[in-house]
Short mmCIF file of C-alpha atoms (C1' of nucleotides) in Angstrom, two decimals:
data_model
loop_
_atom_site.label_atom_id
_atom_site.label_comp_id
_atom_site.label_asym_id
_atom_site.label_seq_id
_atom_site.Cartn_x
_atom_site.Cartn_y
_atom_site.Cartn_z
CA MET A 1 -22.16 23.02 5.86
CA ASN A 2 -19.08 23.44 3.74
CA ILE A 3 -16.30 20.91 3.65
CA ALA A 4 -13.99 22.62 6.16
CA GLU A 5 -16.67 22.72 8.82
CA VAL A 6 -17.58 19.09 8.28
CA ALA A 7 -13.92 18.13 8.25
CA LYS A 8 -13.41 19.73 11.62
CA ALA A 9 -16.56 18.22 13.08
CA ALA A 10 -15.83 14.73 11.79
CA GLY A 11 -12.12 14.90 12.51
CA LEU A 12 -11.20 14.02 8.95
CA PRO A 13 -9.09 15.90 6.37
CA ALA A 14 -11.07 17.56 3.58
CA LYS A 15 -9.06 15.50 1.11
CA THR A 16 -10.33 12.34 2.72
CA ILE A 17 -13.93 13.52 2.59
CA ARG A 18 -13.63 14.25 -1.12
CA TYR A 19 -12.14 10.83 -1.57
CA TYR A 20 -15.03 9.25 0.32
CA GLU A 21 -17.43 10.98 -2.01
CA ASP A 22 -15.39 9.77 -4.99
CA ILE A 23 -15.76 6.15 -3.96
CA GLY A 24 -19.42 6.59 -3.10
CA LEU A 25 -19.38 6.37 0.68
CA ILE A 26 -21.32 9.62 0.90
CA GLN A 27 -23.32 11.67 -1.63
CA PRO A 28 -23.52 15.25 -0.42
CA LYS A 29 -25.65 17.67 -2.39
CA ARG A 30 -24.17 20.64 -4.20
CA SER A 31 -24.86 24.32 -3.73
CA GLU A 32 -25.46 26.53 -6.74
CA ASN A 33 -21.85 27.63 -6.67
CA GLY A 34 -20.69 24.04 -7.00
CA TYR A 35 -19.58 23.69 -3.40
CA ARG A 36 -20.49 20.53 -1.55
CA ALA A 37 -23.42 21.14 0.81
CA PHE A 38 -23.26 18.62 3.63
CA ALA A 39 -26.34 17.63 5.59
CA GLU A 40 -26.28 16.48 9.20
CA SER A 41 -26.70 12.92 7.94
CA ASP A 42 -23.54 13.25 5.85
CA LEU A 43 -21.66 14.41 8.89
CA HIS A 44 -22.94 11.49 10.92
CA LYS A 45 -21.87 9.05 8.27
CA LEU A 46 -18.42 10.59 8.03
CA ALA A 47 -17.92 10.47 11.78
CA PHE A 48 -19.13 6.88 11.77
CA VAL A 49 -16.67 5.91 9.07
CA GLY A 50 -13.90 7.83 10.80
CA ARG A 51 -14.41 5.84 13.97
CA ALA A 52 -14.63 2.56 12.09
CA ARG A 53 -11.39 3.40 10.26
CA SER A 54 -9.71 4.22 13.55
CA LEU A 55 -10.59 0.71 14.69
CA GLY A 56 -8.80 -0.58 11.63
CA PHE A 57 -11.78 -1.51 9.46
CA SER A 58 -11.00 -1.29 5.74
CA ILE A 59 -13.01 0.92 3.42
CA VAL A 60 -14.82 -2.14 2.11
CA GLU A 61 -15.76 -3.13 5.65
CA CYS A 62 -16.79 0.44 6.42
CA ARG A 63 -19.09 0.37 3.43
CA ALA A 64 -20.70 -2.80 4.74
CA LEU A 65 -20.98 -1.36 8.27
CA LEU A 66 -22.55 1.78 6.89
CA ALA A 67 -25.10 -0.27 4.96
CA LEU A 68 -25.97 -2.18 8.13
CA TYR A 69 -26.10 1.07 10.07
CA GLU A 70 -28.67 2.43 7.63
CA ASP A 71 -30.68 -0.75 7.47
CA ARG A 72 -33.26 -0.70 10.22
CA ALA A 73 -34.06 -4.34 9.59
CA ARG A 74 -30.48 -5.49 10.00
CA ALA A 75 -29.57 -8.45 12.19
CA SER A 76 -27.01 -7.60 14.84
CA GLY A 77 -25.49 -11.00 14.08
CA ASP A 78 -24.34 -9.69 10.72
CA VAL A 79 -22.60 -6.75 12.36
CA LYS A 80 -21.03 -8.96 14.96
CA ALA A 81 -19.76 -11.38 12.33
CA LEU A 82 -18.01 -8.54 10.54
CA ALA A 83 -16.51 -7.24 13.75
CA VAL A 84 -15.35 -10.65 14.89
CA THR A 85 -13.65 -11.30 11.57
CA HIS A 86 -11.83 -8.02 11.90
CA LEU A 87 -10.94 -8.71 15.51
CA VAL A 88 -9.39 -12.00 14.46
CA GLN A 89 -7.29 -10.18 11.88
CA ILE A 90 -6.14 -7.62 14.43
CA ARG A 91 -5.12 -10.36 16.79
CA ALA A 92 -3.23 -12.17 14.05
CA LYS A 93 -1.38 -8.98 13.23
CA ILE A 94 -0.48 -8.50 16.87
CA VAL A 95 0.91 -12.02 17.04
CA GLU A 96 2.96 -11.37 13.92
CA LEU A 97 4.33 -8.11 15.26
CA ARG A 98 5.16 -9.62 18.61
CA ALA A 99 7.19 -12.31 16.88
CA MET A 100 9.07 -9.64 14.97
CA GLU A 101 9.56 -7.68 18.15
CA ALA A 102 10.95 -10.68 20.01
CA THR A 103 13.44 -11.58 17.29
CA LEU A 104 14.54 -8.02 16.76
CA ALA A 105 14.82 -7.31 20.48
CA ASP A 106 17.09 -10.33 20.85
CA LEU A 107 19.34 -9.14 18.05
CA VAL A 108 19.43 -5.59 19.36
CA GLN A 109 20.27 -6.77 22.82
CA ALA A 110 23.17 -8.86 21.55
CA CYS A 111 24.71 -5.94 19.68
CA ASN A 112 27.21 -3.72 21.43
CA GLY A 113 26.43 -0.81 19.18
CA ASP A 114 29.94 0.58 19.18
CA HIS A 115 32.38 1.72 16.50
CA ARG A 116 33.56 -1.79 15.67
CA PRO A 117 32.21 -3.73 12.69
CA ASP A 118 31.29 -6.91 14.52
CA CYS A 119 27.50 -7.01 14.59
CA PRO A 120 25.18 -9.78 15.77
CA ILE A 121 22.27 -8.08 14.01
CA LEU A 122 23.86 -8.40 10.60
CA ARG A 123 25.03 -11.91 11.46
CA GLY A 124 21.47 -12.81 12.38
CA LEU A 125 20.13 -11.44 9.12
CA SER A 126 22.76 -13.23 7.07
CA GLN A 127 22.02 -16.65 8.47
CA PRO A 128 19.03 -18.93 7.98
CA VAL A 129 16.36 -18.30 10.58
CA SER A 130 16.51 -20.82 13.39
CA GLY A 131 13.64 -23.24 12.97
CA ASP A 132 13.81 -22.93 9.22
CA SER A 133 14.45 -26.63 8.80
CA GLN A 134 10.81 -27.31 8.05
CA MET B 1 21.70 -19.89 -11.38
CA ASN B 2 18.47 -18.95 -13.11
CA ILE B 3 15.74 -17.01 -11.39
CA ALA B 4 13.55 -19.97 -10.42
CA GLU B 5 16.39 -21.67 -8.59
CA VAL B 6 17.34 -18.50 -6.73
CA ALA B 7 13.71 -17.83 -5.90
CA LYS B 8 13.39 -21.23 -4.32
CA ALA B 9 16.66 -20.93 -2.42
CA ALA B 10 15.93 -17.43 -1.16
CA GLY B 11 12.27 -18.11 -0.48
CA LEU B 12 11.14 -15.18 -2.59
CA PRO B 13 8.83 -15.03 -5.65
CA ALA B 14 10.61 -14.51 -8.97
CA LYS B 15 8.50 -11.38 -9.45
CA THR B 16 9.92 -9.94 -6.25
CA ILE B 17 13.47 -10.69 -7.32
CA ARG B 18 12.95 -8.89 -10.63
CA TYR B 19 11.50 -5.98 -8.69
CA TYR B 20 14.54 -5.91 -6.40
CA GLU B 21 16.76 -5.72 -9.45
CA ASP B 22 14.58 -2.93 -10.85
CA ILE B 23 15.07 -0.79 -7.77
CA GLY B 24 18.77 -1.59 -7.61
CA LEU B 25 18.96 -3.83 -4.57
CA ILE B 26 20.83 -6.43 -6.60
CA GLN B 27 22.64 -6.35 -9.95
CA PRO B 28 22.82 -9.88 -11.32
CA LYS B 29 24.77 -10.43 -14.53
CA ARG B 30 23.11 -11.60 -17.70
CA SER B 31 23.77 -14.72 -19.73
CA GLU B 32 24.14 -14.50 -23.50
CA ASN B 33 20.51 -15.45 -23.95
CA GLY B 34 19.40 -12.50 -21.81
CA TYR B 35 18.53 -14.57 -18.77
CA ARG B 36 19.60 -13.28 -15.37
CA ALA B 37 22.66 -15.21 -14.15
CA PHE B 38 22.74 -15.07 -10.36
CA ALA B 39 25.95 -15.49 -8.40
CA GLU B 40 26.13 -16.88 -4.89
CA SER B 41 26.56 -13.34 -3.62
CA ASP B 42 23.28 -12.34 -5.24
CA LEU B 43 21.55 -15.21 -3.51
CA HIS B 44 23.04 -14.20 -0.17
CA LYS B 45 21.86 -10.64 -0.60
CA LEU B 46 18.37 -11.77 -1.55
CA ALA B 47 18.12 -14.07 1.45
CA PHE B 48 19.41 -11.26 3.65
CA VAL B 49 16.79 -8.86 2.34
CA GLY B 50 14.11 -11.51 2.64
CA ARG B 51 14.86 -11.97 6.31
CA ALA B 52 15.04 -8.24 6.96
CA ARG B 53 11.68 -7.80 5.21
CA SER B 54 10.18 -10.55 7.33
CA LEU B 55 11.23 -8.55 10.38
CA GLY B 56 9.28 -5.65 8.97
CA PHE B 57 12.12 -3.49 7.68
CA SER B 58 11.11 -1.32 4.74
CA ILE B 59 12.90 -1.50 1.43
CA VAL B 60 14.71 1.74 2.26
CA GLU B 61 15.89 0.26 5.53
CA CYS B 62 16.88 -2.96 3.79
CA ARG B 63 18.97 -0.96 1.36
CA ALA B 64 20.74 0.71 4.30
CA LEU B 65 21.20 -2.63 6.07
CA LEU B 66 22.61 -4.14 2.90
CA ALA B 67 25.08 -1.28 2.55
CA LEU B 68 26.19 -1.79 6.14
CA TYR B 69 26.38 -5.53 5.56
CA GLU B 70 28.75 -4.97 2.66
CA ASP B 71 30.82 -2.35 4.41
CA ARG B 72 33.57 -4.07 6.33
CA ALA B 73 34.43 -0.84 8.11
CA ARG B 74 30.89 -0.30 9.40
CA ALA B 75 30.21 0.60 13.00
CA SER B 76 27.83 -1.80 14.67
CA GLY B 77 26.33 1.25 16.36
CA ASP B 78 24.92 2.35 13.02
CA VAL B 79 23.23 -1.00 12.53
CA LYS B 80 21.90 -0.99 16.04
CA ALA B 81 20.49 2.52 15.66
CA LEU B 82 18.57 1.41 12.58
CA ALA B 83 17.29 -1.68 14.33
CA VAL B 84 16.28 0.20 17.46
CA THR B 85 14.36 2.77 15.45
CA HIS B 86 12.50 -0.01 13.73
CA LEU B 87 11.88 -1.79 17.02
CA VAL B 88 10.33 1.36 18.43
CA GLN B 89 8.01 1.56 15.43
CA ILE B 90 6.99 -2.06 15.84
CA ARG B 91 6.21 -1.49 19.49
CA ALA B 92 4.18 1.60 18.70
CA LYS B 93 2.19 -0.39 16.16
CA ILE B 94 1.56 -3.11 18.72
CA VAL B 95 0.29 -0.57 21.22
CA GLU B 96 -2.03 0.88 18.58
CA LEU B 97 -3.36 -2.53 17.63
CA ARG B 98 -3.91 -3.51 21.23
CA ALA B 99 -6.00 -0.40 21.77
CA MET B 100 -8.08 -1.31 18.72
CA GLU B 101 -8.39 -4.84 19.96
CA ALA B 102 -9.57 -3.75 23.41
CA THR B 103 -12.24 -1.39 22.07
CA LEU B 104 -13.45 -3.82 19.47
CA ALA B 105 -13.49 -6.74 21.90
CA ASP B 106 -15.67 -4.70 24.26
CA LEU B 107 -18.13 -3.90 21.50
CA VAL B 108 -18.22 -7.46 20.26
CA GLN B 109 -18.80 -8.78 23.72
CA ALA B 110 -21.71 -6.43 24.28
CA CYS B 111 -23.46 -7.54 21.10
CA ASN B 112 -25.90 -10.42 21.19
CA GLY B 113 -25.33 -11.20 17.55
CA ASP B 114 -28.87 -12.35 16.93
CA HIS B 115 -31.52 -11.61 14.31
CA ARG B 116 -32.66 -8.39 15.99
CA PRO B 117 -31.49 -4.97 14.82
CA ASP B 118 -30.34 -3.64 18.18
CA CYS B 119 -26.56 -3.52 18.04
CA PRO B 120 -24.08 -2.08 20.54
CA ILE B 121 -21.35 -2.22 17.93
CA LEU B 122 -23.17 0.16 15.60
CA ARG B 123 -24.18 2.30 18.56
CA GLY B 124 -20.56 2.51 19.62
CA LEU B 125 -19.48 3.54 16.14
CA SER B 126 -22.19 6.16 15.87
CA GLN B 127 -21.27 7.93 19.09
CA PRO B 128 -18.29 10.08 19.97
CA VAL B 129 -15.46 8.01 21.37
CA SER B 130 -15.37 8.16 25.15
CA GLY B 131 -12.44 10.29 26.20
CA ASP B 132 -12.84 12.49 23.13
CA SER B 133 -13.39 15.59 25.23
CA GLN B 134 -9.76 16.54 25.10
"C1'" DC C 1 -11.19 46.50 -6.54
"C1'" DT C 2 -8.13 43.84 -4.43
"C1'" DT C 3 -6.77 40.42 -1.26
"C1'" DG C 4 -6.80 36.20 0.91
"C1'" DA C 5 -9.15 32.33 2.47
"C1'" DC C 6 -11.90 29.08 0.96
"C1'" DG C 7 -13.72 25.94 -2.63
"C1'" DT C 8 -13.28 22.99 -7.09
"C1'" DT C 9 -11.09 19.34 -10.43
"C1'" DC C 10 -7.42 16.63 -12.07
"C1'" DC C 11 -2.96 14.43 -12.04
"C1'" DT C 12 0.81 12.30 -9.74
"C1'" DG C 13 3.05 9.77 -6.05
"C1'" DT C 14 3.18 6.64 -2.18
"C1'" DC C 15 4.72 1.21 -0.88
"C1'" DA C 16 5.97 -3.27 -2.22
"C1'" DC C 17 4.74 -5.84 -4.82
"C1'" DT C 18 1.13 -8.99 -8.01
"C1'" DG C 19 -1.26 -10.34 -12.26
"C1'" DG C 20 -1.33 -10.62 -16.92
"C1'" DA C 21 -0.24 -10.02 -21.86
"C1'" DA C 22 2.89 -10.71 -25.48
"C1'" DC C 23 6.86 -12.43 -26.69
"C1'" DC C 24 11.60 -15.26 -26.66
"C1'" DC C 25 14.54 -19.52 -25.52
"C1'" DC C 26 15.69 -24.31 -24.78
"C1'" DC C 27 15.17 -29.18 -24.77
"C1'" DA C 28 12.87 -33.45 -25.68
"C1'" DT C 29 9.97 -36.16 -28.21
"C1'" DA C 30 7.03 -37.77 -32.43
"C1'" DT D 1 11.64 -31.19 -38.68
"C1'" DA D 2 7.73 -29.78 -36.28
"C1'" DT D 3 5.84 -29.06 -31.93
"C1'" DG D 4 4.89 -28.81 -27.25
"C1'" DG D 5 5.83 -27.41 -22.72
"C1'" DG D 6 8.24 -25.18 -19.34
"C1'" DG D 7 11.40 -22.01 -18.59
"C1'" DG D 8 12.75 -16.98 -19.38
"C1'" DT D 9 12.02 -11.74 -20.81
"C1'" DT D 10 9.71 -6.87 -20.88
"C1'" DC D 11 6.14 -3.73 -20.00
"C1'" DC D 12 1.71 -2.09 -18.30
"C1'" DA D 13 -1.95 -1.86 -14.97
"C1'" DG D 14 -3.84 -2.46 -10.39
"C1'" DT D 15 -3.74 -2.68 -5.31
"C1'" DG D 16 -5.32 0.68 -0.51
"C1'" DA D 17 -6.27 4.88 1.23
"C1'" DC D 18 -5.23 8.59 0.75
"C1'" DA D 19 -1.59 13.15 0.31
"C1'" DG D 20 0.59 16.85 -2.38
"C1'" DG D 21 0.24 20.17 -5.63
"C1'" DA D 22 -1.15 22.81 -9.80
"C1'" DA D 23 -4.50 25.61 -11.93
"C1'" DC D 24 -8.51 27.67 -11.43
"C1'" DG D 25 -13.32 29.52 -9.48
"C1'" DT D 26 -15.88 31.87 -5.45
"C1'" DC D 27 -16.89 34.70 -1.59
"C1'" DA D 28 -16.65 38.19 2.10
"C1'" DA D 29 -14.12 42.06 4.03
"C1'" DG D 30 -11.79 46.30 3.71
#
DNA sequence: CTTGACGTTCCTGTCACTGGAACCCCCATA
DNA sequence: TATGGGGGTTCCAGTGACAGGAACGTCAAG
């Protein structure tokens, strides 16, 4: 398989696949003409990584997941530990974003949004955050 | 004021403040010895930007907010439009993260996390996502 | 033989900083 | 007067995960 076919099958841009080879996530063979010649196993790995990325795993984590995936003697506990760590990070990010959302929604709601200069949003940004005393 | 004092007051690292000068967010004067000499107005701007950044606004957005902040003839509608756009992005990000969280939580829950190699998490990552048919 | 779609490498840019090296300035103390 | 330490300065490189684009090679069809 050439790169375009694999890209379509794995749902990844060709650029990304070349990048993944660059950093050693996959090692496709080469045809005589110099083109990358992907095996089924390469495609599977790419799709695997694509799905892991879409769940927010970093490249480093994907590398570890891939190693576990290929290791038939792995312990599922190791996989779970990785996933739980990531899940905790996702949840922390959600909490952070929800705090931002709440504050910003308050400010937006207080602002008339008309042609006049008076603006609670700018006032809010120009004053110390409430609860900043600690 | 020297940079350390401003950094403390604004709650930003000195490195960040130098960077903000680099990209033109602030233009502090210089003392004869070459040190940055911050005015109160510089401090206010830095604190303003710091708070906007903590609400997730990008530097580009902060620059626009700062311009509106300094423009006494601004329309609050312009500020609100910026804030609403950003709020929409935050909410979209939250939705995305919640989807990740749900999928990942399912996988984690299905995994025993023991010493054996059988692992629903890896199985989930190695199979097409359900609902991928469209 | 040409054309156009594919493939290749390599370099640069993104975003918002952070770390570090190499150097300068100021004040206090021995 | 030397020196030591804690400021300050500039500039360069690295981060993460690619994306854009230039310049060039390859292949199949007409």
